[in-house]
Coordinates of C-alpha atoms and ligand atoms in Angstrom, one line a residue:
M1 CA -0.2 0.2 -0.1
E2 CA 1.3 4.0 -0.7
G3 CA 2.5 5.8 1.1
I4 CA 1.3 9.5 2.9
G5 CA 3.0 12.3 0.8
F6 CA 6.1 14.7 1.7
K7 CA 6.6 17.3 -0.6
A8 CA 8.7 19.7 0.4
N9 CA 10.2 21.1 -3.0
D10 CA 8.0 25.6 -1.9
T11 CA 10.7 25.8 1.5
F12 CA 13.3 27.2 -0.4
I13 CA 16.1 25.5 1.9
G14 CA 18.8 24.7 -0.6
K15 CA 20.1 20.2 -0.2
G16 CA 23.2 21.9 1.1
E17 CA 21.7 23.7 4.3
I18 CA 19.3 20.0 4.9
N19 CA 23.3 18.1 5.5
Q20 CA 24.8 20.2 7.8
Y21 CA 22.1 18.8 9.9
N22 CA 23.8 14.8 9.5
E23 CA 25.3 14.5 12.6
K24 CA 22.7 16.5 15.0
I25 CA 20.4 14.6 13.4
K26 CA 22.7 10.8 13.8
S27 CA 22.8 11.9 17.4
A28 CA 18.5 12.6 18.6
Y29 CA 17.6 9.1 17.1
E30 CA 20.3 7.6 19.5
R31 CA 17.8 9.6 22.1
L32 CA 15.4 8.3 20.5
E33 CA 16.3 4.7 21.9
T34 CA 17.9 5.7 24.7
D35 CA 15.7 9.1 26.2
A36 CA 12.7 7.9 28.7
Y37 CA 9.2 8.4 28.0
T38 CA 10.0 7.1 24.2
G39 CA 7.7 3.5 24.8
W40 CA 5.7 5.4 21.9
V41 CA 8.6 4.9 19.3
D42 CA 8.3 0.9 18.9
Y43 CA 4.7 0.3 19.4
P44 CA 3.2 -0.2 17.4
V45 CA 5.9 -3.0 16.2
N46 CA 5.6 -4.2 20.2
Y47 CA 2.5 -3.9 22.1
D48 CA 0.7 -6.6 23.5
E49 CA -1.7 -8.2 21.1
E50 CA -4.3 -9.8 24.6
V51 CA -4.8 -6.4 25.7
M52 CA -5.7 -5.3 22.3
Q53 CA -7.9 -8.0 21.8
N54 CA -9.1 -6.9 25.2
I55 CA -9.4 -3.6 24.5
I56 CA -12.0 -5.0 20.9
E57 CA -13.8 -7.5 22.9
T58 CA -14.6 -4.1 25.5
A59 CA -16.0 -2.0 22.2
K60 CA -18.0 -4.0 21.0
K61 CA -19.4 -5.0 24.8
I62 CA -19.9 -0.6 25.0
Q63 CA -21.6 -0.2 21.6
D64 CA -24.3 -3.7 22.5
Q65 CA -23.8 -2.0 25.9
C66 CA -25.7 1.8 25.2
E67 CA -26.4 4.3 22.9
V68 CA -24.3 6.9 23.7
F69 CA -21.0 6.4 25.0
I70 CA -19.4 9.6 26.9
V71 CA -15.6 9.9 26.2
I72 CA -13.9 12.2 29.4
G73 CA -10.3 13.3 29.4
I74 CA -8.6 16.6 28.7
G75 CA -4.9 17.0 26.6
G76 CA -3.1 14.1 25.4
S77 CA -6.4 11.9 26.9
Y78 CA -8.9 13.2 24.6
I79 CA -7.5 15.0 21.5
G80 CA -6.3 12.0 19.5
A81 CA -8.8 9.4 19.9
R82 CA -11.4 12.7 19.3
A83 CA -8.9 13.1 16.1
C84 CA -9.6 9.9 14.5
I85 CA -12.9 9.5 15.4
E86 CA -14.3 13.0 14.0
M87 CA -11.7 12.3 10.8
L88 CA -12.3 9.5 10.0
S89 CA -16.1 8.8 10.5
H90 CA -19.4 10.2 8.5
S91 CA -19.5 14.3 8.9
F92 CA -22.5 14.3 11.5
Y93 CA -22.2 10.9 12.8
N94 CA -24.0 11.9 16.3
I95 CA -26.9 13.1 14.7
L96 CA -27.1 9.8 11.9
D97 CA -30.4 8.1 12.3
A98 CA -29.3 5.1 15.3
K99 CA -29.5 1.9 11.8
E100 CA -27.8 3.5 9.9
R101 CA -24.8 4.5 12.6
K102 CA -24.5 1.0 14.0
M103 CA -22.5 2.8 17.5
P104 CA -23.6 5.0 20.1
Q105 CA -23.3 8.4 20.3
I106 CA -20.6 9.7 21.3
F107 CA -19.8 12.5 23.6
F108 CA -16.9 14.2 25.0
A109 CA -16.7 15.7 28.9
G110 CA -13.4 16.7 31.4
H111 CA -12.1 18.7 28.3
N112 CA -12.7 22.1 29.8
I113 CA -15.0 23.6 33.3
S114 CA -17.9 25.2 31.5
G115 CA -20.8 24.1 33.9
T116 CA -23.1 25.4 30.9
Y117 CA -22.0 22.7 28.3
H118 CA -21.4 19.7 30.9
K119 CA -25.6 20.9 32.5
E120 CA -26.1 20.6 28.8
L121 CA -24.9 17.3 27.9
L122 CA -26.6 15.8 31.2
D123 CA -30.0 17.1 30.1
L124 CA -29.1 15.6 26.2
V125 CA -29.1 12.2 27.4
K126 CA -30.2 11.8 30.6
D127 CA -32.9 10.3 29.3
K128 CA -30.7 7.2 27.4
D129 CA -28.0 4.4 27.5
I130 CA -25.2 5.3 28.9
S131 CA -21.8 4.0 29.0
I132 CA -18.2 6.8 29.6
C133 CA -15.0 6.2 30.0
V134 CA -13.1 8.2 32.0
I135 CA -9.3 8.9 31.1
S136 CA -6.6 10.3 32.7
K137 CA -3.1 8.8 33.2
S138 CA -2.6 10.6 36.4
G139 CA -5.8 10.0 37.3
T140 CA -5.5 14.2 39.5
T141 CA -6.0 15.8 37.0
T142 CA -9.2 18.8 37.5
E143 CA -11.4 17.9 34.4
P144 CA -12.0 15.5 33.5
S145 CA -11.7 14.2 37.7
M146 CA -16.1 16.9 38.0
A147 CA -16.5 15.2 34.7
F148 CA -17.0 11.9 36.0
S149 CA -18.0 12.6 39.6
I150 CA -21.1 14.1 37.3
F151 CA -22.1 11.7 35.3
K152 CA -20.5 8.8 37.7
E153 CA -24.0 10.3 39.8
Q154 CA -26.0 9.8 36.8
L155 CA -24.7 7.0 36.2
E156 CA -25.1 5.5 39.6
K157 CA -28.7 7.3 40.1
K158 CA -29.8 5.4 36.4
Y159 CA -28.4 1.9 37.3
G160 CA -27.8 2.0 41.0
N161 CA -25.3 -1.4 41.8
N162 CA -24.8 -2.1 38.5
A163 CA -23.0 1.4 37.6
S164 CA -20.0 -0.2 37.8
D165 CA -20.7 -1.9 34.8
R166 CA -20.8 0.9 32.5
I167 CA -18.0 2.3 33.8
Y168 CA -15.2 1.8 31.5
A169 CA -11.6 3.7 33.6
I170 CA -8.0 4.0 31.4
T171 CA -5.2 5.2 33.6
D172 CA -1.5 4.1 35.4
K173 CA -0.7 0.7 36.3
E174 CA -0.3 1.2 40.1
K175 CA -0.6 6.2 40.5
G176 CA -4.0 7.4 41.1
I177 CA -7.2 8.0 42.5
L178 CA -9.0 6.7 39.6
R179 CA -6.3 3.4 39.7
K180 CA -7.3 2.8 42.8
E181 CA -11.1 3.3 43.2
A182 CA -11.1 1.2 39.6
D183 CA -9.9 -1.2 41.2
E184 CA -12.5 -1.2 43.9
K185 CA -15.2 -0.8 42.1
E186 CA -13.7 -3.2 39.8
Y187 CA -14.6 -1.0 36.7
T188 CA -13.4 -2.3 33.7
S189 CA -10.1 -0.9 33.4
F190 CA -7.0 -0.5 31.2
I191 CA -3.4 0.5 31.4
V192 CA -1.5 3.9 29.9
P193 CA 2.2 2.6 29.4
D194 CA 4.8 4.0 31.5
D195 CA 6.8 5.5 29.2
I196 CA 4.6 7.2 27.0
G197 CA 3.0 10.4 27.6
G198 CA -0.6 11.5 26.5
R199 CA 0.7 13.5 23.5
Y200 CA 1.8 10.3 22.1
S201 CA -0.4 7.7 23.3
V202 CA -3.2 7.9 21.3
L203 CA -2.0 4.4 19.6
S204 CA -2.4 3.3 23.1
P205 CA -5.1 2.3 25.1
V206 CA -5.7 6.0 25.5
G207 CA -6.8 6.4 22.1
L208 CA -8.1 2.6 20.6
L209 CA -10.2 2.0 23.3
P210 CA -12.6 5.0 22.4
I211 CA -12.0 5.3 18.4
A212 CA -13.1 1.3 18.8
V213 CA -16.0 1.6 20.3
A214 CA -16.9 4.2 17.0
G215 CA -16.1 1.0 14.8
I216 CA -12.9 1.9 13.2
D217 CA -10.4 -0.7 12.6
I218 CA -7.4 0.0 15.4
E219 CA -5.7 -3.3 13.7
D220 CA -5.1 -1.1 10.7
M221 CA -4.6 1.6 12.2
L222 CA -1.6 0.1 14.2
E223 CA -0.9 -1.5 11.3
G224 CA -0.5 2.5 9.2
A225 CA 1.5 3.1 12.2
R226 CA 3.7 -0.4 11.7
K227 CA 4.8 0.7 8.1
A228 CA 5.3 4.3 9.1
Y229 CA 7.7 2.8 12.5
H230 CA 9.6 0.4 9.6
Q231 CA 9.7 3.4 6.4
Y232 CA 10.7 6.0 9.1
L233 CA 13.8 3.8 10.8
N234 CA 16.8 5.7 9.6
E235 CA 18.3 8.2 10.8
D236 CA 19.1 8.6 7.0
L237 CA 18.6 12.6 5.4
S238 CA 16.7 10.8 2.5
N239 CA 14.1 9.9 6.1
P240 CA 11.0 12.5 5.5
C241 CA 10.5 12.6 9.3
C242 CA 14.6 13.9 9.4
Q243 CA 13.6 16.5 6.1
Y244 CA 10.8 17.8 8.3
A245 CA 13.0 18.0 11.0
I246 CA 15.6 19.9 9.3
M247 CA 13.7 22.3 7.6
R248 CA 11.2 22.6 10.8
N249 CA 14.5 24.4 12.6
I250 CA 16.4 26.4 9.2
L251 CA 13.2 28.0 8.6
Y252 CA 12.9 28.2 12.6
K253 CA 16.3 30.1 13.3
E254 CA 15.2 32.6 10.0
G255 CA 12.2 33.5 11.9
K256 CA 9.9 31.9 11.1
I257 CA 8.0 31.3 13.8
I258 CA 4.4 29.4 13.7
E259 CA 4.4 26.6 11.4
V260 CA 0.3 27.0 10.1
F261 CA -1.0 24.1 9.6
E262 CA -3.9 23.8 6.5
A263 CA -6.9 21.6 5.8
Y264 CA -9.3 21.5 3.6
E265 CA -10.8 18.9 4.6
P266 CA -13.2 19.6 7.5
K267 CA -12.7 16.3 9.2
L268 CA -9.1 16.9 9.9
Q269 CA -9.7 20.7 12.4
Y270 CA -9.5 17.8 15.7
F271 CA -6.3 15.8 13.4
M272 CA -5.2 19.4 13.1
E273 CA -6.2 20.2 16.5
W274 CA -4.0 17.1 17.7
L275 CA -0.9 18.4 16.0
K276 CA -0.9 21.9 18.1
Q277 CA -0.5 20.3 21.6
L278 CA 1.6 17.4 20.3
F279 CA 4.1 20.6 18.5
G280 CA 3.2 23.0 21.2
E281 CA 3.8 21.1 24.4
S282 CA 7.0 18.9 23.4
E283 CA 9.1 21.8 22.0
G284 CA 7.5 25.5 23.5
K285 CA 10.3 25.0 26.1
E286 CA 13.1 27.1 27.5
G287 CA 12.4 30.1 25.5
K288 CA 11.9 28.3 22.8
G289 CA 9.6 27.1 20.4
I290 CA 7.8 27.5 16.9
Y291 CA 4.0 28.1 17.5
P292 CA 1.9 25.9 15.8
T293 CA -1.7 26.9 14.1
S294 CA -4.3 25.3 12.4
L295 CA -6.1 26.8 9.7
Q296 CA -9.4 25.6 8.6
M297 CA -8.9 26.3 4.2
S298 CA -10.9 27.3 2.2
T299 CA -13.6 28.8 5.2
D300 CA -10.7 30.8 6.2
L301 CA -8.6 31.7 3.5
H302 CA -11.5 34.2 3.9
S303 CA -9.7 35.5 6.5
M304 CA -6.7 35.0 7.5
G305 CA -5.8 34.3 3.1
Q306 CA -5.3 38.3 3.7
F307 CA -3.4 37.6 6.6
L308 CA -1.0 34.7 5.0
Q309 CA -0.1 36.8 1.7
D310 CA 0.7 40.0 2.3
G311 CA 0.4 40.3 6.3
N312 CA 3.8 39.1 8.7
Q313 CA 6.4 36.7 6.8
C314 CA 7.1 34.9 10.8
F315 CA 5.8 31.5 8.8
F316 CA 6.0 28.8 7.0
E317 CA 2.6 26.7 5.9
T318 CA 2.1 23.3 6.2
V319 CA -0.8 21.8 3.6
L320 CA -2.4 18.8 4.9
N321 CA -4.2 17.1 2.1
V322 CA -6.3 14.1 0.8
V323 CA -5.7 12.9 -2.2
Q324 CA -8.7 10.3 -2.9
P325 CA -11.2 12.0 -1.1
Q326 CA -14.9 9.6 0.2
N327 CA -17.3 11.8 -1.6
D328 CA -18.1 14.5 -4.1
L329 CA -20.6 16.4 -6.0
M330 CA -20.8 16.6 -9.0
I331 CA -22.3 20.5 -10.7
S332 CA -25.1 20.0 -13.6
D333 CA -26.9 22.8 -13.1
G334 CA -26.9 24.2 -16.7
D335 CA -27.0 28.0 -15.1
N336 CA -24.0 27.2 -13.0
K337 CA -20.3 28.5 -13.7
F338 CA -19.1 24.8 -12.4
K339 CA -21.5 22.9 -14.7
G340 CA -19.8 19.5 -15.6
R341 CA -16.9 20.0 -12.1
S342 CA -17.2 18.8 -9.2
M343 CA -16.4 20.1 -6.3
N344 CA -13.3 18.4 -5.5
E345 CA -11.7 19.0 -8.7
V346 CA -12.7 22.5 -7.1
N347 CA -11.1 22.3 -3.9
D348 CA -7.9 20.8 -6.1
K349 CA -7.2 24.6 -8.2
A350 CA -8.1 25.8 -4.2
V351 CA -4.7 24.1 -2.7
E352 CA -3.3 25.5 -6.3
G353 CA -4.5 28.3 -6.7
V354 CA -2.9 29.1 -2.8
R355 CA 0.2 27.6 -2.9
L356 CA 1.0 29.2 -6.5
A357 CA 0.0 33.1 -4.7
H358 CA 2.0 32.4 -1.9
V359 CA 5.0 31.0 -4.0
E360 CA 5.1 33.5 -5.4
D361 CA 6.0 36.0 -3.2
N362 CA 8.6 33.1 -1.4
I363 CA 6.1 32.0 0.6
P364 CA 8.0 28.4 2.8
N365 CA 5.6 26.2 1.8
I366 CA 5.8 22.1 2.5
R367 CA 2.4 19.1 1.8
I368 CA 2.0 16.1 3.3
D369 CA -0.7 13.8 0.5
I370 CA -2.9 11.9 2.6
P371 CA -3.9 8.7 0.1
S372 CA -6.7 8.8 1.9
L373 CA -8.5 9.4 5.4
T374 CA -8.9 5.5 6.3
P375 CA -7.5 4.2 10.0
Y376 CA -4.4 2.8 8.3
Y377 CA -3.2 6.2 6.7
F378 CA -4.4 8.0 9.9
G379 CA -2.1 5.0 11.9
Q380 CA 1.0 6.2 9.4
L381 CA 0.4 9.6 9.7
V382 CA 0.0 9.8 13.9
Y383 CA 3.5 8.5 13.8
F384 CA 5.3 9.8 11.4
F385 CA 3.8 13.5 13.1
E386 CA 4.6 11.8 16.5
K387 CA 8.8 10.9 15.2
V388 CA 9.1 14.8 13.2
C389 CA 8.0 16.4 16.9
A390 CA 10.1 14.2 18.9
L391 CA 13.6 15.5 16.6
S392 CA 12.7 18.9 16.1
G393 CA 12.7 18.5 18.9
Y394 CA 16.2 18.2 19.8
L395 CA 17.4 19.4 17.0
M396 CA 16.1 22.6 18.8
D397 CA 17.5 21.7 22.3
V398 CA 14.3 20.9 23.7
F399 CA 13.8 17.7 25.5
P400 CA 10.2 16.4 23.4
F401 CA 8.0 14.2 26.0
D402 CA 8.0 16.3 29.2
Q403 CA 5.7 19.9 30.3
P404 CA 6.8 21.3 33.3
G405 CA 4.2 24.1 31.8
V406 CA 1.3 22.3 32.3
E407 CA 2.3 20.6 35.2
K408 CA 3.2 24.6 36.6
Y409 CA -1.1 25.2 35.7
K410 CA -2.6 22.5 37.5
E411 CA 0.0 23.2 40.9
K412 CA -1.5 26.4 40.8
M413 CA -5.7 26.5 40.5
R414 CA -4.6 22.7 43.1
Q415 CA -3.1 25.9 45.5
L416 CA -6.3 27.7 44.2
L417 CA -9.1 25.5 45.5
R418 CA -7.6 23.9 48.5
Ligands
PA5_1 O1 0.6 15.2 27.4 C1 0.1 15.6 28.7 O2 0.8 15.0 29.5 C2 -1.6 16.3 28.3 O3 -1.9 17.0 28.0 C3 -1.5 15.3 29.9 O4 -2.5 14.6 28.6 C4 -3.1 16.0 30.4 O5 -2.9 17.2 31.0 C5 -4.1 15.1 30.5 O6 -3.2 14.6 31.6 P1 -4.0 13.1 32.1 O7 -4.2 12.3 31.4 O8 -2.5 13.2 33.9 O9 -4.8 13.6 33.1

C-alpha cells in the first residue's frame, strides 16, 4: 500500500543546508533509543496482542450496551481519540439515524470546566442508555475528575449497583486515585503505558478504546503505524521525518516562528488540534519553539488569507492534503458557471492556487499528501508526525517529552482550590 507523501520543494531550503544537520540528526536518533518516555517509538511493533483483543471485545460490549458513550479526558487523554473519530467517521455521525450509525453516539466531556457545556450535555443524554470512559494518566487532573464525578452520579442514580458495569477507566497501572477507585469498584480498566506521555498516546489504549467504540478498525490503524515505524526507522537524510524536522529548524532560525497547519477537508479539524498539542507541548519550552496554529480552508482564506499573503511573514505553511476524498458532488445546474465540474476538483484548484500565490511571494510551503482517510493512513500519519516532532525538538535542544509548563498551571490551580 502506498504511503503518505511529503512534498517540500517549495521551502526555499537548499540540500547543502539540510546536509549540515547530518550529525545532529544522528544524535537525535540515538536519544530516541535511550531517553525516557519513548515507549511510543516501538509500540506499533511490540504492543500486547492480548490487550488489543481485550480492547476490541470491550468496545463491542460498549456498542451493545449503550446509546450514548461519553469519553472523559483532556489534553493527550482526549484530543487524539477525537481527532481520529472526527477524521474517520461520517461528518454528522452523532445525528445520523441510529441504524445507519451502527455505533453509540459519542460525546466528549472533561476537556473544559464549563458548567454550561456539562449541564447541557447531561440534559441531552440523561434519558438514554449511557456508558462512560474516564481517561487520565495521573488520575488527578481537575477537568476530567469533575466531569467524571457528574456522569458517575448520573449512572449510579440510573443503574444503581450495576453502574460499575458501564464505567470504563484508562489510567496508570498503580498510581493515582482513579486506579484505586477502578480496582475497588471493579470497573473494566486499561493501563496507560508508563513510558508514553499523553500527547504520544493515541495509538495506545488511551486512544484505542474510544476509537474502537466508534467502529473504527484499530488493527488496521496499528498496521499503518507499523508501516511508518519501518519506513522511518533510519537516520538517513532522505527519510521524510528527518527532512521535515531539519527544515522546521532551518525555517525557525530564519525567523519563521509559526507553523500554520492548513486543511481543505473539515474532517481534519481535530487532527490539527492534535498537531497543535503535539508540537506546542513538545517544543514550547525554555523560551524556544515554533508556535503551531491551524486554519480550516477554504473558510479561513476569506479571513486569514489576507494575512498569509500580505501580512507579517513570520510563518511557514504545512498543508494536509487528502488525495482521494471519500465523496464528491457534480455541479449539473446549467446556470452555474461550474457546470460539469465536481466540488473536489475545484477544492484541488484552491489548494494549488493558494500554493502558487504564496510561493510567488516566497512563503515556504510544505505539503503532506494523505492518500485517503482510512484507519491505516491515520496510524501512519500519527506515527510520522510523532517522530518528526520528537526529532525536531531534539534539534531545537529541548526535551520533547515533558510538559513543565502544564504541570505548573495544574499545581497553581490546585493551590487556589485548596
Ligand atoms: O500531554 C500531556 O501530558 C498532557 O496534555 C496530559 O495528557 C493532560 O494534561 C491530561 O493529563 P492526565 O492524563 O494525567 O489527566
